[in-house]
Short mmCIF file of C-alpha atoms in Angstrom, two decimals:
data_model
loop_
_atom_site.label_atom_id
_atom_site.label_comp_id
_atom_site.label_asym_id
_atom_site.label_seq_id
_atom_site.Cartn_x
_atom_site.Cartn_y
_atom_site.Cartn_z
CA UNK A 1 0.00 0.00 0.00
CA UNK A 2 1.90 3.00 -1.30
CA UNK A 3 -0.36 5.77 0.02
CA UNK A 4 1.48 5.95 3.35
CA UNK A 5 5.23 6.41 3.65
CA UNK A 6 5.27 5.11 7.23
CA UNK A 7 3.49 2.31 9.11
CA UNK A 8 -0.21 3.00 9.56
CA UNK A 9 -1.15 4.33 12.98
CA UNK A 10 -4.25 2.12 12.86
CA UNK A 11 -5.56 -0.42 10.37
CA UNK A 12 -9.24 -1.30 10.66
CA UNK A 13 -10.30 -4.53 8.94
CA UNK A 14 -14.08 -4.74 8.92
CA UNK A 15 -16.77 -6.98 7.55
CA UNK A 16 -19.54 -5.03 5.80
CA UNK A 17 -23.04 -6.49 6.13
CA UNK A 18 -24.32 -6.12 9.71
CA UNK A 19 -20.86 -4.96 10.85
CA UNK A 20 -19.81 -1.74 9.16
CA UNK A 21 -23.22 -1.46 7.46
CA UNK A 22 -26.39 -1.69 9.55
CA UNK A 23 -29.23 -2.75 7.28
CA UNK A 24 -31.72 -1.96 10.05
CA UNK A 25 -30.53 1.66 10.27
CA UNK A 26 -32.54 3.42 7.56
CA UNK A 27 -30.83 6.75 8.35
CA UNK A 28 -27.36 5.16 8.16
CA UNK A 29 -26.42 7.15 11.26
CA UNK A 30 -23.86 4.71 12.68
CA UNK A 31 -22.13 4.48 9.30
CA UNK A 32 -22.10 8.28 8.90
CA UNK A 33 -20.71 8.62 12.44
CA UNK A 34 -17.84 6.31 11.49
CA UNK A 35 -17.27 8.13 8.18
CA UNK A 36 -16.87 11.47 9.93
CA UNK A 37 -14.55 10.01 12.57
CA UNK A 38 -12.35 8.30 9.98
CA UNK A 39 -11.98 11.20 7.56
CA UNK A 40 -11.42 13.73 10.37
CA UNK A 41 -8.90 11.75 12.41
CA UNK A 42 -7.53 8.70 10.60
CA UNK A 43 -7.56 8.88 6.80
CA UNK A 44 -4.26 10.79 6.65
CA UNK A 45 -2.17 8.21 8.52
CA UNK A 46 -4.23 5.00 8.82
CA UNK A 47 -5.64 2.25 6.60
CA UNK A 48 -9.24 1.14 6.09
CA UNK A 49 -9.81 -2.42 4.87
CA UNK A 50 -13.20 -3.89 3.99
CA UNK A 51 -13.32 -7.69 4.27
CA UNK A 52 -16.56 -9.07 2.89
CA UNK A 53 -18.10 -12.30 1.74
CA UNK A 54 -19.65 -10.36 -1.14
CA UNK A 55 -18.40 -10.81 -4.68
CA UNK A 56 -17.16 -7.72 -6.54
CA UNK A 57 -20.59 -7.41 -8.18
CA UNK A 58 -22.51 -7.39 -4.90
CA UNK A 59 -19.88 -5.24 -3.21
CA UNK A 60 -20.27 -2.55 -5.86
CA UNK A 61 -24.05 -2.84 -5.54
CA UNK A 62 -23.81 -2.15 -1.80
CA UNK A 63 -21.78 0.97 -2.53
CA UNK A 64 -24.67 2.22 -4.64
CA UNK A 65 -27.05 1.74 -1.74
CA UNK A 66 -25.14 2.92 1.33
CA UNK A 67 -22.95 5.97 2.14
CA UNK A 68 -19.74 3.97 2.41
CA UNK A 69 -16.21 5.30 2.38
CA UNK A 70 -13.64 4.16 -0.17
CA UNK A 71 -11.31 1.65 1.53
CA UNK A 72 -7.59 1.44 0.94
CA UNK A 73 -7.86 -2.32 0.49
CA UNK A 74 -10.85 -4.52 -0.36
CA UNK A 75 -10.92 -8.21 0.53
CA UNK A 76 -13.88 -9.88 -1.22
CA UNK A 77 -15.47 -13.26 -1.86
CA UNK A 78 -14.66 -14.56 1.65
CA UNK A 79 -10.96 -13.73 1.42
CA UNK A 80 -10.30 -15.06 -2.08
CA UNK A 81 -9.82 -11.67 -3.78
CA UNK A 82 -7.65 -8.75 -2.64
CA UNK A 83 -7.68 -5.40 -4.44
CA UNK A 84 -6.11 -2.01 -3.77
CA UNK A 85 -7.42 1.53 -3.89
CA UNK A 86 -10.37 3.15 -5.61
CA UNK A 87 -9.42 1.43 -8.89
CA UNK A 88 -9.49 -1.96 -7.15
CA UNK A 89 -6.18 -3.21 -8.58
CA UNK A 90 -5.95 -7.00 -7.95
CA UNK A 91 -3.14 -8.62 -5.97
CA UNK A 92 -1.74 -11.14 -8.45
CA UNK A 93 0.54 -12.72 -5.85
CA UNK A 94 -2.52 -13.73 -3.84
CA UNK A 95 -4.10 -15.29 -6.95
CA UNK A 96 -1.02 -17.41 -7.60
CA UNK A 97 -0.94 -18.54 -3.98
CA UNK A 98 -4.58 -19.69 -4.09
CA UNK A 99 -4.10 -21.71 -7.26
CA UNK A 100 -2.24 -24.39 -5.28
CA UNK A 101 -4.23 -27.62 -4.87
CA UNK A 102 -7.39 -25.99 -6.23
CA UNK A 103 -9.54 -27.07 -9.17
CA UNK A 104 -12.94 -25.42 -9.47
CA UNK A 105 -14.14 -28.01 -12.01
CA UNK A 106 -13.61 -30.86 -9.55
CA UNK A 107 -15.43 -28.88 -6.83
CA UNK A 108 -18.43 -28.40 -9.13
CA UNK A 109 -18.40 -32.07 -10.10
CA UNK A 110 -18.42 -33.32 -6.49
CA UNK A 111 -20.98 -30.81 -5.17
CA UNK A 112 -23.51 -31.96 -7.79
CA UNK A 113 -23.73 -35.22 -5.82
CA UNK A 114 -25.31 -33.36 -2.88
CA UNK A 115 -28.96 -32.41 -3.57
CA UNK A 116 -29.04 -30.48 -0.28
CA UNK A 117 -26.78 -27.84 -1.84
CA UNK A 118 -28.48 -25.08 -3.82
CA UNK A 119 -26.10 -23.07 -5.99
CA UNK A 120 -26.05 -19.34 -5.32
CA UNK A 121 -26.32 -16.80 -8.15
CA UNK A 122 -23.70 -16.70 -10.90
CA UNK A 123 -22.23 -13.44 -9.55
CA UNK A 124 -21.25 -15.27 -6.35
CA UNK A 125 -19.28 -17.99 -8.15
CA UNK A 126 -15.70 -16.75 -8.31
CA UNK A 127 -12.39 -18.25 -9.54
CA UNK A 128 -11.50 -19.39 -6.00
CA UNK A 129 -14.95 -19.60 -4.40
CA UNK A 130 -17.99 -21.79 -5.02
CA UNK A 131 -21.06 -20.81 -3.00
CA UNK A 132 -24.28 -22.60 -2.05
CA UNK A 133 -27.28 -22.35 0.22
CA UNK A 134 -27.95 -25.22 2.60
CA UNK A 135 -30.43 -25.66 5.45
CA UNK A 136 -28.93 -25.25 8.88
CA UNK A 137 -29.96 -28.72 10.10
CA UNK A 138 -28.22 -30.38 7.15
CA UNK A 139 -25.09 -28.25 6.99
CA UNK A 140 -22.84 -30.18 9.37
CA UNK A 141 -23.35 -33.58 7.71
CA UNK A 142 -22.97 -32.15 4.21
CA UNK A 143 -19.75 -30.35 5.14
CA UNK A 144 -18.20 -33.48 6.63
CA UNK A 145 -19.08 -35.73 3.69
CA UNK A 146 -18.14 -33.16 1.07
CA UNK A 147 -14.80 -32.49 2.72
CA UNK A 148 -13.96 -36.21 2.59
CA UNK A 149 -14.88 -36.45 -1.09
CA UNK A 150 -12.82 -33.45 -2.13
CA UNK A 151 -9.83 -34.70 -0.16
CA UNK A 152 -10.04 -38.01 -2.01
CA UNK A 153 -9.91 -36.04 -5.27
CA UNK A 154 -6.62 -34.45 -4.19
CA UNK A 155 -7.93 -31.01 -3.31
CA UNK A 156 -7.04 -29.09 -0.17
CA UNK A 157 -10.15 -26.99 0.52
CA UNK A 158 -11.84 -25.05 3.25
CA UNK A 159 -15.60 -25.12 3.77
CA UNK A 160 -17.13 -22.19 5.63
CA UNK A 161 -20.73 -22.02 6.86
CA UNK A 162 -22.15 -18.66 7.94
CA UNK A 163 -25.38 -16.75 8.35
CA UNK A 164 -27.32 -19.95 8.99
CA UNK A 165 -27.55 -20.62 5.25
CA UNK A 166 -24.39 -19.76 3.25
CA UNK A 167 -21.84 -22.47 2.46
CA UNK A 168 -18.63 -21.41 0.72
CA UNK A 169 -15.93 -23.71 -0.64
CA UNK A 170 -12.49 -22.12 -0.94
CA UNK A 171 -8.86 -23.18 -1.31
CA UNK A 172 -7.41 -24.14 2.09
CA UNK A 173 -5.12 -21.12 2.00
CA UNK A 174 -8.02 -18.70 1.48
CA UNK A 175 -10.37 -17.00 3.91
CA UNK A 176 -10.66 -13.64 5.58
CA UNK A 177 -8.05 -14.52 8.20
CA UNK A 178 -5.50 -15.84 5.71
CA UNK A 179 -5.99 -12.80 3.47
CA UNK A 180 -5.29 -10.54 6.45
CA UNK A 181 -2.25 -12.61 7.46
CA UNK A 182 -0.96 -12.28 3.88
CA UNK A 183 -1.37 -8.50 4.00
CA UNK A 184 0.36 -8.21 7.38
CA UNK A 185 3.27 -10.30 6.13
CA UNK A 186 3.49 -8.06 3.08
CA UNK A 187 3.46 -4.90 5.19
CA UNK A 188 6.13 -6.33 7.49
CA UNK A 189 8.39 -7.12 4.54
CA UNK A 190 8.05 -3.48 3.43
CA UNK A 191 8.76 -2.17 6.93
CA UNK A 192 5.22 -0.85 7.18
CA UNK A 193 3.52 -3.17 9.67
CA UNK A 194 0.60 -1.16 11.17
CA UNK A 195 1.11 -0.03 14.76
CA UNK A 196 -2.31 -1.45 15.66
CA UNK A 197 -4.88 -3.55 13.80
CA UNK A 198 -8.56 -3.79 14.77
CA UNK A 199 -10.69 -6.53 13.19
CA UNK A 200 -14.49 -6.26 13.22
CA UNK A 201 -17.15 -8.85 12.45
CA UNK A 202 -20.56 -10.36 13.17
CA UNK A 203 -20.74 -13.85 11.62
CA UNK A 204 -19.02 -17.19 11.19
CA UNK A 205 -16.94 -16.22 8.18
CA UNK A 206 -15.36 -13.47 10.31
CA UNK A 207 -14.05 -15.88 12.97
CA UNK A 208 -10.69 -16.31 11.24
CA UNK A 209 -10.01 -12.57 11.56
CA UNK A 210 -10.02 -12.91 15.35
CA UNK A 211 -7.47 -15.76 15.18
CA UNK A 212 -4.70 -13.58 13.78
CA UNK A 213 -2.03 -12.99 16.48
CA UNK A 214 -1.66 -9.57 18.07
CA UNK A 215 -4.77 -7.96 16.58
CA UNK A 216 -7.55 -6.29 18.52
CA UNK A 217 -11.04 -7.53 17.75
CA UNK A 218 -14.65 -6.43 18.19
CA UNK A 219 -17.72 -8.56 17.72
CA UNK A 220 -20.51 -6.02 17.29
CA UNK A 221 -23.47 -6.27 19.68
CA UNK A 222 -25.66 -7.80 16.94
CA UNK A 223 -23.12 -10.59 16.23
CA UNK A 224 -24.66 -13.93 15.29
CA UNK A 225 -24.65 -16.88 17.64
CA UNK A 226 -22.20 -18.80 15.45
CA UNK A 227 -19.49 -16.18 16.03
CA UNK A 228 -20.24 -15.82 19.74
CA UNK A 229 -20.03 -19.59 20.11
CA UNK A 230 -16.69 -19.66 18.28
CA UNK A 231 -15.43 -16.96 20.64
CA UNK A 232 -16.60 -18.88 23.72
CA UNK A 233 -14.81 -22.01 22.54
CA UNK A 234 -11.61 -20.43 21.24
CA UNK A 235 -10.93 -16.94 22.58
CA UNK A 236 -13.02 -16.17 25.64
CA UNK A 237 -9.89 -15.39 27.71
CA UNK A 238 -8.38 -13.07 25.11
CA UNK A 239 -8.64 -9.52 26.53
CA UNK A 240 -7.99 -8.09 23.05
CA UNK A 241 -11.37 -9.33 21.78
CA UNK A 242 -14.59 -7.73 23.03
CA UNK A 243 -18.29 -8.11 22.41
CA UNK A 244 -19.48 -4.53 21.94
CA UNK A 245 -22.67 -3.17 23.45
CA UNK A 246 -23.27 -1.04 20.32
CA UNK A 247 -24.49 -2.21 16.93
CA UNK A 248 -22.43 -2.28 13.74
CA UNK A 249 -20.24 0.78 13.04
CA UNK A 250 -21.10 2.24 16.45
CA UNK A 251 -19.59 -0.90 17.98
CA UNK A 252 -16.41 -0.32 15.98
CA UNK A 253 -16.21 3.24 17.32
CA UNK A 254 -16.76 1.85 20.83
CA UNK A 255 -13.85 -0.58 20.38
CA UNK A 256 -11.47 2.15 19.21
CA UNK A 257 -12.10 3.90 22.51
CA UNK A 258 -12.07 0.82 24.71
CA UNK A 259 -8.68 -0.29 23.35
CA UNK A 260 -7.32 3.30 23.36
CA UNK A 261 -6.39 3.06 19.68
CA UNK A 262 -6.99 6.75 19.01
CA UNK A 263 -9.78 9.36 19.03
CA UNK A 264 -13.25 7.81 19.13
CA UNK A 265 -15.51 10.87 19.34
CA UNK A 266 -17.12 11.36 15.96
CA UNK A 267 -17.62 14.99 14.89
CA UNK A 268 -21.26 13.98 14.38
CA UNK A 269 -21.57 13.37 18.11
CA UNK A 270 -20.70 16.99 18.95
CA UNK A 271 -23.45 19.59 19.10
CA UNK A 272 -21.40 22.38 17.59
CA UNK A 273 -18.13 22.70 15.71
CA UNK A 274 -16.51 24.68 18.52
CA UNK A 275 -16.47 21.49 20.62
CA UNK A 276 -14.47 19.75 17.89
CA UNK A 277 -10.80 20.16 18.85
CA UNK A 278 -7.69 18.43 17.56
CA UNK A 279 -4.32 18.05 19.25
CA UNK A 280 -2.59 18.18 15.86
CA UNK A 281 -3.41 20.39 12.90
CA UNK A 282 -5.26 18.20 10.42
CA UNK A 283 -6.88 19.48 7.21
CA UNK A 284 -9.21 16.47 7.13
CA UNK A 285 -10.73 17.54 10.42
CA UNK A 286 -11.38 21.02 9.02
CA UNK A 287 -13.09 19.61 5.91
CA UNK A 288 -15.36 17.29 7.90
CA UNK A 289 -16.31 20.07 10.32
CA UNK A 290 -17.22 22.49 7.51
CA UNK A 291 -19.49 20.10 5.59
CA UNK A 292 -21.10 18.81 8.76
CA UNK A 293 -22.15 22.39 9.50
CA UNK A 294 -23.44 22.69 5.93
CA UNK A 295 -25.59 19.56 6.40
CA UNK A 296 -26.94 20.77 9.73
CA UNK A 297 -27.75 24.17 8.23
CA UNK A 298 -29.70 22.55 5.40
CA UNK A 299 -31.49 20.32 7.90
CA UNK A 300 -32.27 23.28 10.21
CA UNK A 301 -30.36 21.61 13.06
CA UNK A 302 -28.33 24.72 13.88
CA UNK A 303 -29.57 28.19 14.73
CA UNK A 304 -30.69 30.28 11.75
CA UNK A 305 -28.73 33.41 12.54
CA UNK A 306 -26.52 35.91 10.78
CA UNK A 307 -23.96 35.24 13.50
CA UNK A 308 -23.60 31.61 12.37
CA UNK A 309 -22.87 32.65 8.80
CA UNK A 310 -20.51 35.40 9.93
CA UNK A 311 -18.50 32.79 11.83
CA UNK A 312 -18.30 30.80 8.62
CA UNK A 313 -17.17 33.84 6.67
CA UNK A 314 -14.51 34.47 9.30
CA UNK A 315 -12.70 31.28 8.29
CA UNK A 316 -12.78 32.25 4.59
CA UNK A 317 -10.24 34.52 2.92
CA UNK A 318 -11.93 37.86 2.01
CA UNK A 319 -10.99 37.51 -1.65
CA UNK A 320 -11.32 33.71 -1.74
CA UNK A 321 -13.05 32.15 -4.75
CA UNK A 322 -15.46 29.23 -5.16
CA UNK A 323 -15.62 27.55 -8.58
CA UNK A 324 -18.89 25.68 -9.12
CA UNK A 325 -18.82 22.41 -11.12
CA UNK A 326 -20.55 24.33 -13.92
CA UNK A 327 -17.49 26.56 -14.14
CA UNK A 328 -19.12 29.65 -12.62
CA UNK A 329 -16.82 31.54 -10.22
CA UNK A 330 -18.11 33.39 -7.17
CA UNK A 331 -16.51 34.94 -4.08
CA UNK A 332 -16.55 32.57 -1.11
CA UNK A 333 -18.25 35.20 1.03
CA UNK A 334 -21.09 35.53 -1.50
CA UNK A 335 -21.62 31.76 -1.47
CA UNK A 336 -21.90 31.76 2.31
CA UNK A 337 -24.36 34.68 2.24
CA UNK A 338 -26.45 32.71 -0.26
CA UNK A 339 -26.76 29.86 2.27
CA UNK A 340 -29.35 32.03 4.03
CA UNK A 341 -31.79 31.03 1.30
CA UNK A 342 -31.34 27.27 1.74
CA UNK A 343 -31.80 27.03 5.51
CA UNK A 344 -34.02 24.04 6.25
CA UNK A 345 -33.94 22.92 2.61
CA UNK A 346 -33.10 19.37 3.58
CA UNK A 347 -34.60 17.60 0.55
CA UNK A 348 -35.96 14.39 2.09
CA UNK A 349 -33.44 13.80 4.85
CA UNK A 350 -30.34 15.29 3.24
CA UNK A 351 -27.02 13.83 4.36
CA UNK A 352 -23.57 15.12 3.45
CA UNK A 353 -20.24 13.36 3.94
CA UNK A 354 -16.72 13.47 2.55
CA UNK A 355 -14.58 10.60 1.31
CA UNK A 356 -10.95 10.06 0.25
CA UNK A 357 -9.63 13.20 1.96
CA UNK A 358 -5.96 13.63 1.05
CA UNK A 359 -3.76 16.62 1.78
CA UNK A 360 -0.33 17.87 0.81
CA UNK A 361 1.55 20.71 2.47
CA UNK A 362 2.63 22.98 -0.39
CA UNK A 363 4.29 25.69 1.75
CA UNK A 364 5.07 26.35 5.41
CA UNK A 365 1.45 27.31 6.15
CA UNK A 366 -0.57 26.19 3.12
CA UNK A 367 -2.26 22.89 2.30
CA UNK A 368 -3.77 21.48 -0.88
CA UNK A 369 -6.67 19.17 0.03
CA UNK A 370 -8.60 16.89 -2.30
CA UNK A 371 -11.71 14.85 -1.49
CA UNK A 372 -15.10 13.65 -2.74
CA UNK A 373 -18.06 15.57 -1.30
CA UNK A 374 -21.23 13.49 -1.35
CA UNK A 375 -24.85 14.48 -0.88
CA UNK A 376 -27.62 11.93 -0.43
CA UNK A 377 -31.29 12.91 -0.44
CA UNK A 378 -33.84 10.12 -0.56
CA UNK A 379 -32.80 8.04 -3.57
CA UNK A 380 -30.86 10.89 -5.18
CA UNK A 381 -27.06 11.13 -5.07
CA UNK A 382 -24.55 13.70 -6.18
CA UNK A 383 -20.79 13.87 -5.84
CA UNK A 384 -18.22 16.57 -6.50
CA UNK A 385 -14.49 15.99 -6.66
CA UNK A 386 -13.33 18.95 -4.60
CA UNK A 387 -9.99 20.73 -4.31
CA UNK A 388 -9.45 23.21 -1.46
CA UNK A 389 -6.51 25.42 -0.54
CA UNK A 390 -6.25 25.95 3.22
CA UNK A 391 -3.89 28.23 5.11
CA UNK A 392 -2.99 27.67 8.75
CA UNK A 393 -4.12 30.47 11.02
CA UNK A 394 -1.63 31.97 13.49
CA UNK A 395 -1.93 30.35 16.89
CA UNK A 396 -2.19 33.79 18.47
CA UNK A 397 -5.46 34.34 16.59
CA UNK A 398 -7.15 30.95 16.70
CA UNK A 399 -6.59 27.33 15.86
CA UNK A 400 -7.55 25.91 12.50
CA UNK A 401 -7.44 27.07 8.91
CA UNK A 402 -8.52 29.81 6.53
CA UNK A 403 -10.28 28.66 3.35
CA UNK A 404 -8.50 30.32 0.42
CA UNK A 405 -9.94 28.63 -2.65
CA UNK A 406 -12.54 25.93 -3.47
CA UNK A 407 -12.88 24.21 -6.85
CA UNK A 408 -15.47 21.51 -7.56
CA UNK A 409 -16.03 19.26 -10.56
CA UNK A 410 -18.70 16.62 -11.01
CA UNK A 411 -17.38 13.15 -10.37
CA UNK A 412 -17.58 11.19 -13.61
CA UNK A 413 -21.05 9.70 -13.95
CA UNK A 414 -22.52 11.96 -11.27
CA UNK A 415 -23.78 15.30 -12.64
CA UNK A 416 -26.23 17.08 -10.39
CA UNK A 417 -28.73 16.47 -7.59
CA UNK A 418 -31.23 14.02 -8.94
CA UNK A 419 -28.65 12.25 -11.09
CA UNK A 420 -27.87 8.58 -10.72
CA UNK A 421 -25.13 7.52 -8.40
CA UNK A 422 -21.83 6.97 -10.28
CA UNK A 423 -21.70 3.46 -11.65
CA UNK A 424 -18.25 2.74 -10.21
CA UNK A 425 -19.42 3.47 -6.69
#
């Protein structure tokens, strides 16, 4: 992972469904809380890894449905595929490793002998993963018999049962845990082993993550019985693994605090931006704070007063310029004054968040910051790729930054409010 020059301060490795993403949270509040915490405090020096049983097709579908951040690394198909960055570049070394003692054709041939197995959709059949549905009361016997048959055929496989219905057949060297172990070994060889790693899960196919030595682990409060039983049998005396009292992403935030891995107060949990303080100057924190205020203004969750807007103008350079995605240029102060007209214009539960915040110090007191600014309203999405120039304010005046320049362009495939979400998201 070339984004960081030094070892990551924290690497979070999280399952998605019912762990990072709460499908019972229609407002996506726990996920948005995590997003704000990550971009404000961790994106600049830490790594986010999503580890999911979903295939690339279903993973991309989830990104069209939920306000998820872009991870640095994506582990998919129950640990059989590893990709890097927003472009999802595959790890070819991992592919070569999994090819050992694996033959998908033989797996398909043997599984046809078990009528209890119902093949999952074509999107879930991957080069190193074959997936079925099987009733819970039949799963144990099928797994035992199938394992014996495949061993006789010379294959070294792993069979994972999770969610009370999903049965996945993988190469023995695959799985979420092995994929993580591979990454850690790779980081160590590069001299970039993360200072701390936190693994997060809710179901049986996450159990391997908690078996990796020296990692912290959180089973979210809504974890399934199969994972809790595994923990009771294998790791109940491990103080580095906890069962959170909070659901999904909120449980991950809870674990960050309980293990003292870094800040765990999300900017979304603070009533006003003045409460939001940082020990170190961090442009990401400034960006999150600004757009959180913008969301709250649109939702009428902050006071509608000239004083609020004047405070916003105070952090903007008097001759600063905002360039709209259409190409129209306006003074920053004029744009803030115009916000008076959109107070309470929340458009069906408007939510705003930022993703992929990256910054570069271009002079002793000036930063160039790039990020994606997302807006979600009902079923409508929009995204602007945004570039901001920030200047550090003198400590004798106040902490934080002055906004010098803002330039937005539509993210490819986005367009405007009401447009479809970008296909690659």
